[in-house]
Amino acid sequence: MHRAEGTHAHERGGSGSFACQPVMRSRGNTAIHGAPALEELWRRAADQDAEAFNRIRRRFSTRLSGWVGQIVSDTRARREIVDAVFSHLRHAARPISQAGRSPEAWLALESRARAVDWARAQRGISRGARARLESLEADYSWLPTIQQTALLEERRPLISKALRQLPPSQLRLLDLAVREGLSEREIAEKVGEPEGKIQSELRAAFRFLRHRLRAVMGAWTIGI
Amino acid sequence: MDHRHLDDIYELYLLGLLPEKESLAIKEHLERRCLQCLARLSEAAQTVYALTLIGWEPRPAKAARGARRRRKKQPHSDRWHG
């Protein structure tokens, strides 16, 4: 969801769900009230413009906190994770921008990885989510483009619909993997099912979503 | 190069949830700048980002928290919403 600078509820200090709000397309365009558009802010952030970073932080901090809060209940830890993500953004903004990729997608993946690692550390199990992203930092060409993330946001209802088509058992496995950061083996231990069955179900869920997403990202939407 | 055996595991790789042996297979492909692997990894990043869009919304306003709490008592699978 991208609105003109200063019009977000969280920029005004409020909070609220963005899940069902209509998408406004302001990427690449000049935002109202003379404030810079998001794409311009990212460009400036890539040039290490401190004011641009502050504006980006104001714009995204509530959203990031919400993502992290789905995994980490501790308020202080949540704040520290969000701080760490924004701090790391200062290093990542330029290479992401140079690769022509979406900083928002990076923010989402980075937040999730740090939150999952924190939660795993609390349970005394090894961490690997952040290390994986770190291993991919040399080249960000794998990140979605800004246009792709805009399209994903715009077509969120279709994605949501596709997700609801999954069997409940597979949805639960997705939840355990994405939000709790559990591997197939760990999920199998947790739910008391054979690892092979969990592997087959979880991979089938991702396969289903991948195929649906191809349709969502394409020009046609028949059958979704 | 045949990638079919890797096709279903890029999301797990990106999430850091793949066993070492399978991780190594993808890592080697990526180090060789395998375009097919890069494309699949990008697709996996889209899928994971889409899941964050759908499922991970900011904390609701106070008025909605009661409803949210009631919803959380439902089975795990109902937590995904958009």
PDB file of C-alpha atoms in Angstrom:
ATOM      1  CA  MET A   1       0.000   0.000   0.000  1.00  0.00           C
ATOM      2  CA  HIS A   2       1.529   3.228  -1.017  1.00  0.00           C
ATOM      3  CA  ARG A   3      -0.055   6.499  -0.415  1.00  0.00           C
ATOM      4  CA  ALA A   4       1.200   9.977  -0.711  1.00  0.00           C
ATOM      5  CA  GLU A   5       3.785  10.886   1.895  1.00  0.00           C
ATOM      6  CA  GLY A   6       2.184  11.949   5.125  1.00  0.00           C
ATOM      7  CA  THR A   7      -1.203  10.390   4.471  1.00  0.00           C
ATOM      8  CA  HIS A   8      -0.508   6.994   6.061  1.00  0.00           C
ATOM      9  CA  ALA A   9      -2.257   6.373   9.347  1.00  0.00           C
ATOM     10  CA  HIS A  10       1.000   5.205  10.903  1.00  0.00           C
ATOM     11  CA  GLU A  11       2.811   8.367   9.789  1.00  0.00           C
ATOM     12  CA  ARG A  12       0.263  10.302  11.757  1.00  0.00           C
ATOM     13  CA  GLY A  13       0.938   8.112  14.758  1.00  0.00           C
ATOM     14  CA  GLY A  14      -2.191   6.012  14.367  1.00  0.00           C
ATOM     15  CA  SER A  15      -2.472   2.331  13.650  1.00  0.00           C
ATOM     16  CA  GLY A  16      -4.774   0.121  11.690  1.00  0.00           C
ATOM     17  CA  SER A  17      -4.995  -2.710   9.274  1.00  0.00           C
ATOM     18  CA  PHE A  18      -3.916  -2.145   5.719  1.00  0.00           C
ATOM     19  CA  ALA A  19      -5.080  -5.559   4.645  1.00  0.00           C
ATOM     20  CA  CYS A  20      -8.359  -4.536   3.062  1.00  0.00           C
ATOM     21  CA  GLN A  21      -7.651  -0.969   2.083  1.00  0.00           C
ATOM     22  CA  PRO A  22      -7.688  -0.046  -1.595  1.00  0.00           C
ATOM     23  CA  VAL A  23      -4.363   0.275  -3.327  1.00  0.00           C
ATOM     24  CA  MET A  24      -3.362   3.700  -4.567  1.00  0.00           C
ATOM     25  CA  ARG A  25      -0.678   3.859  -7.186  1.00  0.00           C
ATOM     26  CA  SER A  26       1.811   6.529  -6.305  1.00  0.00           C
ATOM     27  CA  ARG A  27       5.043   4.774  -7.237  1.00  0.00           C
ATOM     28  CA  GLY A  28       7.147   6.810  -9.542  1.00  0.00           C
ATOM     29  CA  ASN A  29       4.694   9.662  -9.490  1.00  0.00           C
ATOM     30  CA  THR A  30       4.918  12.884  -7.609  1.00  0.00           C
ATOM     31  CA  ALA A  31       2.956  12.533  -4.420  1.00  0.00           C
ATOM     32  CA  ILE A  32       0.520  15.143  -3.248  1.00  0.00           C
ATOM     33  CA  HIS A  33       1.422  18.040  -0.970  1.00  0.00           C
ATOM     34  CA  GLY A  34       4.808  18.317  -2.687  1.00  0.00           C
ATOM     35  CA  ALA A  35       6.237  15.363  -0.735  1.00  0.00           C
ATOM     36  CA  PRO A  36       8.489  13.045  -2.723  1.00  0.00           C
ATOM     37  CA  ALA A  37       7.041   9.827  -4.133  1.00  0.00           C
ATOM     38  CA  LEU A  38       8.222   6.546  -2.687  1.00  0.00           C
ATOM     39  CA  GLU A  39      10.382   5.652  -5.654  1.00  0.00           C
ATOM     40  CA  GLU A  40      12.164   9.001  -5.350  1.00  0.00           C
ATOM     41  CA  LEU A  41      12.707   8.353  -1.620  1.00  0.00           C
ATOM     42  CA  TRP A  42      14.311   4.995  -2.359  1.00  0.00           C
ATOM     43  CA  ARG A  43      16.568   6.614  -4.938  1.00  0.00           C
ATOM     44  CA  ARG A  44      17.668   9.212  -2.418  1.00  0.00           C
ATOM     45  CA  ALA A  45      18.162   6.562   0.251  1.00  0.00           C
ATOM     46  CA  ALA A  46      20.457   4.703  -2.126  1.00  0.00           C
ATOM     47  CA  ASP A  47      22.544   7.900  -2.195  1.00  0.00           C
ATOM     48  CA  GLN A  48      22.626   7.804   1.618  1.00  0.00           C
ATOM     49  CA  ASP A  49      20.293  10.787   2.032  1.00  0.00           C
ATOM     50  CA  ALA A  50      19.577  10.875   5.787  1.00  0.00           C
ATOM     51  CA  GLU A  51      16.269  12.685   5.397  1.00  0.00           C
ATOM     52  CA  ALA A  52      15.069  10.071   2.908  1.00  0.00           C
ATOM     53  CA  PHE A  53      15.933   7.305   5.387  1.00  0.00           C
ATOM     54  CA  ASN A  54      13.961   9.088   8.091  1.00  0.00           C
ATOM     55  CA  ARG A  55      10.947   9.462   5.828  1.00  0.00           C
ATOM     56  CA  ILE A  56      11.155   5.788   4.802  1.00  0.00           C
ATOM     57  CA  ARG A  57      11.420   4.773   8.415  1.00  0.00           C
ATOM     58  CA  ARG A  58       8.349   6.811   9.359  1.00  0.00           C
ATOM     59  CA  ARG A  59       6.480   5.310   6.459  1.00  0.00           C
ATOM     60  CA  PHE A  60       7.343   1.667   7.108  1.00  0.00           C
ATOM     61  CA  SER A  61       8.072   1.298  10.818  1.00  0.00           C
ATOM     62  CA  THR A  62       4.501   0.393  11.816  1.00  0.00           C
ATOM     63  CA  ARG A  63       4.236  -2.070   9.002  1.00  0.00           C
ATOM     64  CA  LEU A  64       7.540  -3.711   9.916  1.00  0.00           C
ATOM     65  CA  SER A  65       6.597  -3.785  13.550  1.00  0.00           C
ATOM     66  CA  GLY A  66       3.371  -5.535  12.558  1.00  0.00           C
ATOM     67  CA  TRP A  67       5.218  -8.164  10.561  1.00  0.00           C
ATOM     68  CA  VAL A  68       7.731  -8.771  13.321  1.00  0.00           C
ATOM     69  CA  GLY A  69       4.954  -8.743  15.928  1.00  0.00           C
ATOM     70  CA  GLN A  70       3.364 -11.793  14.313  1.00  0.00           C
ATOM     71  CA  ILE A  71       6.466 -13.726  15.331  1.00  0.00           C
ATOM     72  CA  VAL A  72       7.934 -11.846  18.294  1.00  0.00           C
ATOM     73  CA  SER A  73       5.630 -10.899  21.164  1.00  0.00           C
ATOM     74  CA  ASP A  74       8.287  -9.146  23.260  1.00  0.00           C
ATOM     75  CA  THR A  75       7.891  -5.397  22.656  1.00  0.00           C
ATOM     76  CA  ARG A  76      11.496  -4.492  23.333  1.00  0.00           C
ATOM     77  CA  ALA A  77      12.821  -7.266  21.111  1.00  0.00           C
ATOM     78  CA  ARG A  78      10.433  -6.205  18.386  1.00  0.00           C
ATOM     79  CA  ARG A  79      11.702  -2.640  18.550  1.00  0.00           C
ATOM     80  CA  GLU A  80      15.309  -3.819  18.455  1.00  0.00           C
ATOM     81  CA  ILE A  81      14.621  -6.001  15.423  1.00  0.00           C
ATOM     82  CA  VAL A  82      12.955  -3.134  13.550  1.00  0.00           C
ATOM     83  CA  ASP A  83      15.898  -0.874  14.467  1.00  0.00           C
ATOM     84  CA  ALA A  84      18.336  -3.483  13.193  1.00  0.00           C
ATOM     85  CA  VAL A  85      16.444  -3.847   9.914  1.00  0.00           C
ATOM     86  CA  PHE A  86      16.461  -0.095   9.268  1.00  0.00           C
ATOM     87  CA  SER A  87      20.094   0.122  10.292  1.00  0.00           C
ATOM     88  CA  HIS A  88      20.993  -2.593   7.797  1.00  0.00           C
ATOM     89  CA  LEU A  89      18.892  -0.882   5.149  1.00  0.00           C
ATOM     90  CA  ARG A  90      21.495   1.892   5.059  1.00  0.00           C
ATOM     91  CA  HIS A  91      23.982  -0.643   3.658  1.00  0.00           C
ATOM     92  CA  ALA A  92      21.517  -2.521   1.495  1.00  0.00           C
ATOM     93  CA  ALA A  93      19.677   0.403  -0.118  1.00  0.00           C
ATOM     94  CA  ARG A  94      22.323   1.172  -2.719  1.00  0.00           C
ATOM     95  CA  PRO A  95      22.928  -2.369  -4.077  1.00  0.00           C
ATOM     96  CA  ILE A  96      19.194  -3.059  -4.094  1.00  0.00           C
ATOM     97  CA  SER A  97      18.568   0.162  -5.999  1.00  0.00           C
ATOM     98  CA  GLN A  98      21.421  -0.554  -8.412  1.00  0.00           C
ATOM     99  CA  ALA A  99      19.933  -3.971  -9.131  1.00  0.00           C
ATOM    100  CA  GLY A 100      16.577  -2.287  -9.813  1.00  0.00           C
ATOM    101  CA  ARG A 101      14.870  -4.373  -7.134  1.00  0.00           C
ATOM    102  CA  SER A 102      12.246  -3.720  -4.499  1.00  0.00           C
ATOM    103  CA  PRO A 103      13.467  -2.451  -1.118  1.00  0.00           C
ATOM    104  CA  GLU A 104      10.024  -3.229   0.294  1.00  0.00           C
ATOM    105  CA  ALA A 105      10.399  -6.909  -0.516  1.00  0.00           C
ATOM    106  CA  TRP A 106      13.803  -6.804   1.147  1.00  0.00           C
ATOM    107  CA  LEU A 107      12.307  -5.148   4.246  1.00  0.00           C
ATOM    108  CA  ALA A 108       9.690  -7.896   4.495  1.00  0.00           C
ATOM    109  CA  LEU A 109      12.165 -10.752   4.066  1.00  0.00           C
ATOM    110  CA  GLU A 110      14.764  -9.185   6.356  1.00  0.00           C
ATOM    111  CA  SER A 111      12.193  -8.493   9.097  1.00  0.00           C
ATOM    112  CA  ARG A 112      10.870 -12.014   8.918  1.00  0.00           C
ATOM    113  CA  ALA A 113      14.365 -13.529   9.004  1.00  0.00           C
ATOM    114  CA  ARG A 114      15.494 -11.519  12.019  1.00  0.00           C
ATOM    115  CA  ALA A 115      12.245 -12.178  13.872  1.00  0.00           C
ATOM    116  CA  VAL A 116      12.336 -15.910  13.186  1.00  0.00           C
ATOM    117  CA  ASP A 117      15.980 -16.119  14.289  1.00  0.00           C
ATOM    118  CA  TRP A 118      15.155 -14.277  17.494  1.00  0.00           C
ATOM    119  CA  ALA A 119      12.230 -16.608  18.218  1.00  0.00           C
ATOM    120  CA  ARG A 120      14.332 -19.687  17.496  1.00  0.00           C
ATOM    121  CA  ALA A 121      17.128 -18.434  19.743  1.00  0.00           C
ATOM    122  CA  GLN A 122      14.579 -18.020  22.556  1.00  0.00           C
ATOM    123  CA  ARG A 123      13.648 -21.680  22.137  1.00  0.00           C
ATOM    124  CA  GLY A 124      17.315 -22.645  22.130  1.00  0.00           C
ATOM    125  CA  ILE A 125      17.385 -23.856  18.534  1.00  0.00           C
ATOM    126  CA  SER A 126      19.816 -22.885  15.821  1.00  0.00           C
ATOM    127  CA  ARG A 127      19.220 -19.877  13.605  1.00  0.00           C
ATOM    128  CA  GLY A 128      19.523 -19.881   9.847  1.00  0.00           C
ATOM    129  CA  ALA A 129      17.060 -17.448   8.301  1.00  0.00           C
ATOM    130  CA  ARG A 130      19.221 -14.336   8.527  1.00  0.00           C
ATOM    131  CA  ALA A 131      22.320 -16.285   7.447  1.00  0.00           C
ATOM    132  CA  ARG A 132      20.518 -17.364   4.283  1.00  0.00           C
ATOM    133  CA  LEU A 133      19.689 -13.769   3.318  1.00  0.00           C
ATOM    134  CA  GLU A 134      23.222 -12.732   4.185  1.00  0.00           C
ATOM    135  CA  SER A 135      24.524 -15.352   1.783  1.00  0.00           C
ATOM    136  CA  LEU A 136      22.487 -13.729  -0.982  1.00  0.00           C
ATOM    137  CA  GLU A 137      23.601 -10.147  -0.351  1.00  0.00           C
ATOM    138  CA  ALA A 138      26.323 -10.097  -2.981  1.00  0.00           C
ATOM    139  CA  ASP A 139      23.745  -9.757  -5.722  1.00  0.00           C
ATOM    140  CA  TYR A 140      20.151  -8.706  -5.182  1.00  0.00           C
ATOM    141  CA  SER A 141      18.919  -9.622  -8.642  1.00  0.00           C
ATOM    142  CA  TRP A 142      16.802 -12.380  -7.072  1.00  0.00           C
ATOM    143  CA  LEU A 143      14.610  -9.840  -5.273  1.00  0.00           C
ATOM    144  CA  PRO A 144      11.315  -8.938  -6.964  1.00  0.00           C
ATOM    145  CA  THR A 145      11.302  -5.712  -8.925  1.00  0.00           C
ATOM    146  CA  ILE A 146       9.443  -2.617  -7.705  1.00  0.00           C
ATOM    147  CA  GLN A 147       6.825  -3.229 -10.404  1.00  0.00           C
ATOM    148  CA  GLN A 148       6.330  -6.819  -9.283  1.00  0.00           C
ATOM    149  CA  THR A 149       5.798  -5.872  -5.641  1.00  0.00           C
ATOM    150  CA  ALA A 150       3.369  -3.138  -6.716  1.00  0.00           C
ATOM    151  CA  LEU A 151       1.423  -5.688  -8.735  1.00  0.00           C
ATOM    152  CA  LEU A 152       1.414  -8.144  -5.835  1.00  0.00           C
ATOM    153  CA  GLU A 153      -0.032  -5.472  -3.551  1.00  0.00           C
ATOM    154  CA  GLU A 154      -2.616  -4.506  -6.131  1.00  0.00           C
ATOM    155  CA  ARG A 155      -3.700  -8.114  -6.594  1.00  0.00           C
ATOM    156  CA  ARG A 156      -3.652  -9.024  -2.942  1.00  0.00           C
ATOM    157  CA  PRO A 157      -7.317 -10.133  -2.965  1.00  0.00           C
ATOM    158  CA  LEU A 158      -6.490 -12.719  -5.638  1.00  0.00           C
ATOM    159  CA  ILE A 159      -3.518 -13.979  -3.634  1.00  0.00           C
ATOM    160  CA  SER A 160      -5.693 -14.182  -0.587  1.00  0.00           C
ATOM    161  CA  LYS A 161      -8.267 -16.153  -2.550  1.00  0.00           C
ATOM    162  CA  ALA A 162      -5.600 -18.563  -3.798  1.00  0.00           C
ATOM    163  CA  LEU A 163      -4.376 -19.069  -0.262  1.00  0.00           C
ATOM    164  CA  ARG A 164      -7.861 -19.936   0.926  1.00  0.00           C
ATOM    165  CA  GLN A 165      -8.002 -22.684  -1.702  1.00  0.00           C
ATOM    166  CA  LEU A 166      -5.262 -24.594   0.104  1.00  0.00           C
ATOM    167  CA  PRO A 167      -6.309 -27.433   2.420  1.00  0.00           C
ATOM    168  CA  PRO A 168      -6.240 -26.315   6.097  1.00  0.00           C
ATOM    169  CA  SER A 169      -3.508 -28.836   6.861  1.00  0.00           C
ATOM    170  CA  GLN A 170      -1.225 -27.263   4.244  1.00  0.00           C
ATOM    171  CA  LEU A 171      -2.035 -23.752   5.475  1.00  0.00           C
ATOM    172  CA  ARG A 172      -0.930 -24.789   8.915  1.00  0.00           C
ATOM    173  CA  LEU A 173       2.339 -26.150   7.554  1.00  0.00           C
ATOM    174  CA  LEU A 174       2.937 -22.853   5.718  1.00  0.00           C
ATOM    175  CA  ASP A 175       2.301 -20.999   8.948  1.00  0.00           C
ATOM    176  CA  LEU A 176       4.760 -23.153  10.859  1.00  0.00           C
ATOM    177  CA  ALA A 177       7.416 -22.721   8.186  1.00  0.00           C
ATOM    178  CA  VAL A 178       7.017 -19.039   7.342  1.00  0.00           C
ATOM    179  CA  ARG A 179       6.031 -17.553  10.693  1.00  0.00           C
ATOM    180  CA  GLU A 180       7.618 -19.929  13.155  1.00  0.00           C
ATOM    181  CA  GLY A 181      10.617 -20.703  10.972  1.00  0.00           C
ATOM    182  CA  LEU A 182      10.430 -24.457  11.501  1.00  0.00           C
ATOM    183  CA  SER A 183      12.148 -26.837   9.110  1.00  0.00           C
ATOM    184  CA  GLU A 184      10.343 -29.857   7.706  1.00  0.00           C
ATOM    185  CA  ARG A 185      11.958 -32.094  10.308  1.00  0.00           C
ATOM    186  CA  GLU A 186      11.035 -29.734  13.145  1.00  0.00           C
ATOM    187  CA  ILE A 187       7.460 -29.494  11.896  1.00  0.00           C
ATOM    188  CA  ALA A 188       7.247 -33.290  11.716  1.00  0.00           C
ATOM    189  CA  GLU A 189       8.395 -33.527  15.341  1.00  0.00           C
ATOM    190  CA  LYS A 190       5.965 -30.831  16.421  1.00  0.00           C
ATOM    191  CA  VAL A 191       2.875 -32.283  14.755  1.00  0.00           C
ATOM    192  CA  GLY A 192       3.843 -35.932  15.221  1.00  0.00           C
ATOM    193  CA  GLU A 193       3.702 -36.880  11.547  1.00  0.00           C
ATOM    194  CA  PRO A 194       6.348 -38.594   9.371  1.00  0.00           C
ATOM    195  CA  GLU A 195       8.882 -36.153   7.931  1.00  0.00           C
ATOM    196  CA  GLY A 196       8.251 -37.467   4.418  1.00  0.00           C
ATOM    197  CA  LYS A 197       4.573 -36.584   4.668  1.00  0.00           C
ATOM    198  CA  ILE A 198       5.329 -33.078   5.953  1.00  0.00           C
ATOM    199  CA  GLN A 199       7.883 -32.581   3.183  1.00  0.00           C
ATOM    200  CA  SER A 200       5.443 -33.667   0.532  1.00  0.00           C
ATOM    201  CA  GLU A 201       2.584 -31.504   1.889  1.00  0.00           C
ATOM    202  CA  LEU A 202       4.626 -28.357   2.479  1.00  0.00           C
ATOM    203  CA  ARG A 203       6.292 -28.491  -0.916  1.00  0.00           C
ATOM    204  CA  ALA A 204       2.917 -29.117  -2.530  1.00  0.00           C
ATOM    205  CA  ALA A 205       1.594 -25.984  -0.803  1.00  0.00           C
ATOM    206  CA  PHE A 206       4.440 -23.858  -2.143  1.00  0.00           C
ATOM    207  CA  ARG A 207       3.998 -25.416  -5.593  1.00  0.00           C
ATOM    208  CA  PHE A 208       0.296 -24.571  -5.578  1.00  0.00           C
ATOM    209  CA  LEU A 209       1.009 -20.984  -4.532  1.00  0.00           C
ATOM    210  CA  ARG A 210       3.729 -20.632  -7.135  1.00  0.00           C
ATOM    211  CA  HIS A 211       1.403 -21.692  -9.922  1.00  0.00           C
ATOM    212  CA  ARG A 212      -1.374 -19.438  -8.663  1.00  0.00           C
ATOM    213  CA  LEU A 213       1.043 -16.533  -8.363  1.00  0.00           C
ATOM    214  CA  ARG A 214       2.115 -16.995 -11.960  1.00  0.00           C
ATOM    215  CA  ALA A 215      -1.500 -16.456 -12.914  1.00  0.00           C
ATOM    216  CA  VAL A 216      -1.886 -13.533 -10.518  1.00  0.00           C
ATOM    217  CA  MET A 217       1.206 -11.833 -11.912  1.00  0.00           C
ATOM    218  CA  GLY A 218       0.134 -12.459 -15.490  1.00  0.00           C
ATOM    219  CA  ALA A 219      -2.399 -10.518 -17.477  1.00  0.00           C
ATOM    220  CA  TRP A 220      -5.128 -13.076 -17.001  1.00  0.00           C
ATOM    221  CA  THR A 221      -6.929 -14.121 -13.844  1.00  0.00           C
ATOM    222  CA  ILE A 222      -9.275 -16.825 -15.106  1.00  0.00           C
ATOM    223  CA  GLY A 223      -9.558 -19.808 -12.824  1.00  0.00           C
ATOM    224  CA  ILE A 224      -8.036 -18.221  -9.722  1.00  0.00           C
TER     225      ILE A 224
ATOM    226  CA  MET B   1      20.774 -28.616 -16.962  1.00  0.00           C
ATOM    227  CA  ASP B   2      17.810 -30.376 -15.421  1.00  0.00           C
ATOM    228  CA  HIS B   3      16.376 -28.456 -12.476  1.00  0.00           C
ATOM    229  CA  ARG B   4      13.229 -30.430 -11.890  1.00  0.00           C
ATOM    230  CA  HIS B   5      14.546 -31.988  -8.694  1.00  0.00           C
ATOM    231  CA  LEU B   6      15.150 -28.482  -7.299  1.00  0.00           C
ATOM    232  CA  ASP B   7      11.946 -26.900  -8.477  1.00  0.00           C
ATOM    233  CA  ASP B   8       9.959 -27.242  -5.256  1.00  0.00           C
ATOM    234  CA  ILE B   9      12.592 -26.160  -2.778  1.00  0.00           C
ATOM    235  CA  TYR B  10      13.575 -22.570  -3.614  1.00  0.00           C
ATOM    236  CA  GLU B  11      11.052 -21.120  -1.159  1.00  0.00           C
ATOM    237  CA  LEU B  12      12.437 -23.292   1.617  1.00  0.00           C
ATOM    238  CA  TYR B  13      15.962 -22.321   0.595  1.00  0.00           C
ATOM    239  CA  LEU B  14      15.127 -18.635   0.785  1.00  0.00           C
ATOM    240  CA  LEU B  15      13.473 -19.103   4.174  1.00  0.00           C
ATOM    241  CA  GLY B  16      16.602 -20.840   5.469  1.00  0.00           C
ATOM    242  CA  LEU B  17      14.704 -24.056   6.153  1.00  0.00           C
ATOM    243  CA  LEU B  18      16.304 -26.464   3.730  1.00  0.00           C
ATOM    244  CA  PRO B  19      18.540 -29.361   4.856  1.00  0.00           C
ATOM    245  CA  GLU B  20      22.234 -28.840   4.152  1.00  0.00           C
ATOM    246  CA  LYS B  21      22.455 -31.256   1.228  1.00  0.00           C
ATOM    247  CA  GLU B  22      19.657 -29.625  -0.752  1.00  0.00           C
ATOM    248  CA  SER B  23      20.870 -26.133   0.170  1.00  0.00           C
ATOM    249  CA  LEU B  24      24.271 -26.944  -1.271  1.00  0.00           C
ATOM    250  CA  ALA B  25      22.749 -28.043  -4.568  1.00  0.00           C
ATOM    251  CA  ILE B  26      21.003 -24.686  -5.009  1.00  0.00           C
ATOM    252  CA  LYS B  27      23.986 -22.727  -3.724  1.00  0.00           C
ATOM    253  CA  GLU B  28      26.239 -24.344  -6.322  1.00  0.00           C
ATOM    254  CA  HIS B  29      23.822 -23.486  -9.110  1.00  0.00           C
ATOM    255  CA  LEU B  30      23.549 -19.885  -7.939  1.00  0.00           C
ATOM    256  CA  GLU B  31      27.317 -19.536  -7.694  1.00  0.00           C
ATOM    257  CA  ARG B  32      27.537 -20.620 -11.314  1.00  0.00           C
ATOM    258  CA  ARG B  33      25.096 -17.786 -12.131  1.00  0.00           C
ATOM    259  CA  CYS B  34      22.510 -20.318 -13.295  1.00  0.00           C
ATOM    260  CA  LEU B  35      19.785 -18.144 -14.822  1.00  0.00           C
ATOM    261  CA  GLN B  36      17.066 -20.706 -14.265  1.00  0.00           C
ATOM    262  CA  CYS B  37      17.929 -20.873 -10.571  1.00  0.00           C
ATOM    263  CA  LEU B  38      18.011 -17.092 -10.272  1.00  0.00           C
ATOM    264  CA  ALA B  39      14.595 -16.886 -11.910  1.00  0.00           C
ATOM    265  CA  ARG B  40      13.163 -19.499  -9.564  1.00  0.00           C
ATOM    266  CA  LEU B  41      14.695 -17.810  -6.540  1.00  0.00           C
ATOM    267  CA  SER B  42      13.130 -14.535  -7.636  1.00  0.00           C
ATOM    268  CA  GLU B  43       9.798 -16.291  -7.978  1.00  0.00           C
ATOM    269  CA  ALA B  44      10.253 -17.761  -4.505  1.00  0.00           C
ATOM    270  CA  ALA B  45      10.948 -14.268  -3.146  1.00  0.00           C
ATOM    271  CA  GLN B  46       7.687 -13.101  -4.696  1.00  0.00           C
ATOM    272  CA  THR B  47       5.804 -15.969  -3.057  1.00  0.00           C
ATOM    273  CA  VAL B  48       7.269 -15.264   0.375  1.00  0.00           C
ATOM    274  CA  TYR B  49       6.650 -11.533  -0.015  1.00  0.00           C
ATOM    275  CA  ALA B  50       3.057 -12.277  -1.045  1.00  0.00           C
ATOM    276  CA  LEU B  51       2.607 -14.334   2.117  1.00  0.00           C
ATOM    277  CA  THR B  52       3.817 -11.398   4.200  1.00  0.00           C
ATOM    278  CA  LEU B  53       1.310  -9.139   2.442  1.00  0.00           C
ATOM    279  CA  ILE B  54      -1.577 -11.463   3.125  1.00  0.00           C
ATOM    280  CA  GLY B  55      -0.850 -12.730   6.531  1.00  0.00           C
ATOM    281  CA  TRP B  56       1.201 -10.135   8.332  1.00  0.00           C
ATOM    282  CA  GLU B  57      -0.786  -7.051   8.902  1.00  0.00           C
ATOM    283  CA  PRO B  58       0.013  -4.338  11.451  1.00  0.00           C
ATOM    284  CA  ARG B  59      -1.567  -4.635  14.855  1.00  0.00           C
ATOM    285  CA  PRO B  60      -5.198  -3.606  14.596  1.00  0.00           C
ATOM    286  CA  ALA B  61      -6.596  -0.577  16.312  1.00  0.00           C
ATOM    287  CA  LYS B  62      -7.805  -1.067  19.889  1.00  0.00           C
ATOM    288  CA  ALA B  63     -11.432  -1.449  18.842  1.00  0.00           C
ATOM    289  CA  ALA B  64     -10.593  -4.396  16.621  1.00  0.00           C
ATOM    290  CA  ARG B  65      -8.362  -6.219  19.084  1.00  0.00           C
ATOM    291  CA  GLY B  66     -11.243  -8.074  20.775  1.00  0.00           C
ATOM    292  CA  ALA B  67     -12.374  -9.479  17.462  1.00  0.00           C
ATOM    293  CA  ARG B  68      -8.793 -10.352  16.629  1.00  0.00           C
ATOM    294  CA  ARG B  69      -8.367 -12.213  19.905  1.00  0.00           C
ATOM    295  CA  ARG B  70     -11.524 -14.190  19.257  1.00  0.00           C
ATOM    296  CA  ARG B  71     -10.302 -15.046  15.764  1.00  0.00           C
ATOM    297  CA  LYS B  72      -6.994 -16.275  17.148  1.00  0.00           C
ATOM    298  CA  LYS B  73      -8.847 -18.919  19.150  1.00  0.00           C
ATOM    299  CA  GLN B  74      -9.853 -20.517  15.854  1.00  0.00           C
ATOM    300  CA  PRO B  75      -7.685 -23.233  14.299  1.00  0.00           C
ATOM    301  CA  HIS B  76      -4.202 -22.235  13.164  1.00  0.00           C
ATOM    302  CA  SER B  77      -5.119 -22.363   9.479  1.00  0.00           C
ATOM    303  CA  ASP B  78      -7.588 -19.505   9.839  1.00  0.00           C
ATOM    304  CA  ARG B  79      -4.841 -17.031  10.647  1.00  0.00           C
ATOM    305  CA  TRP B  80      -4.116 -16.295   7.001  1.00  0.00           C
ATOM    306  CA  HIS B  81      -6.281 -13.509   5.795  1.00  0.00           C
ATOM    307  CA  GLY B  82      -6.154 -10.737   3.269  1.00  0.00           C
TER     308      GLY B  82
END
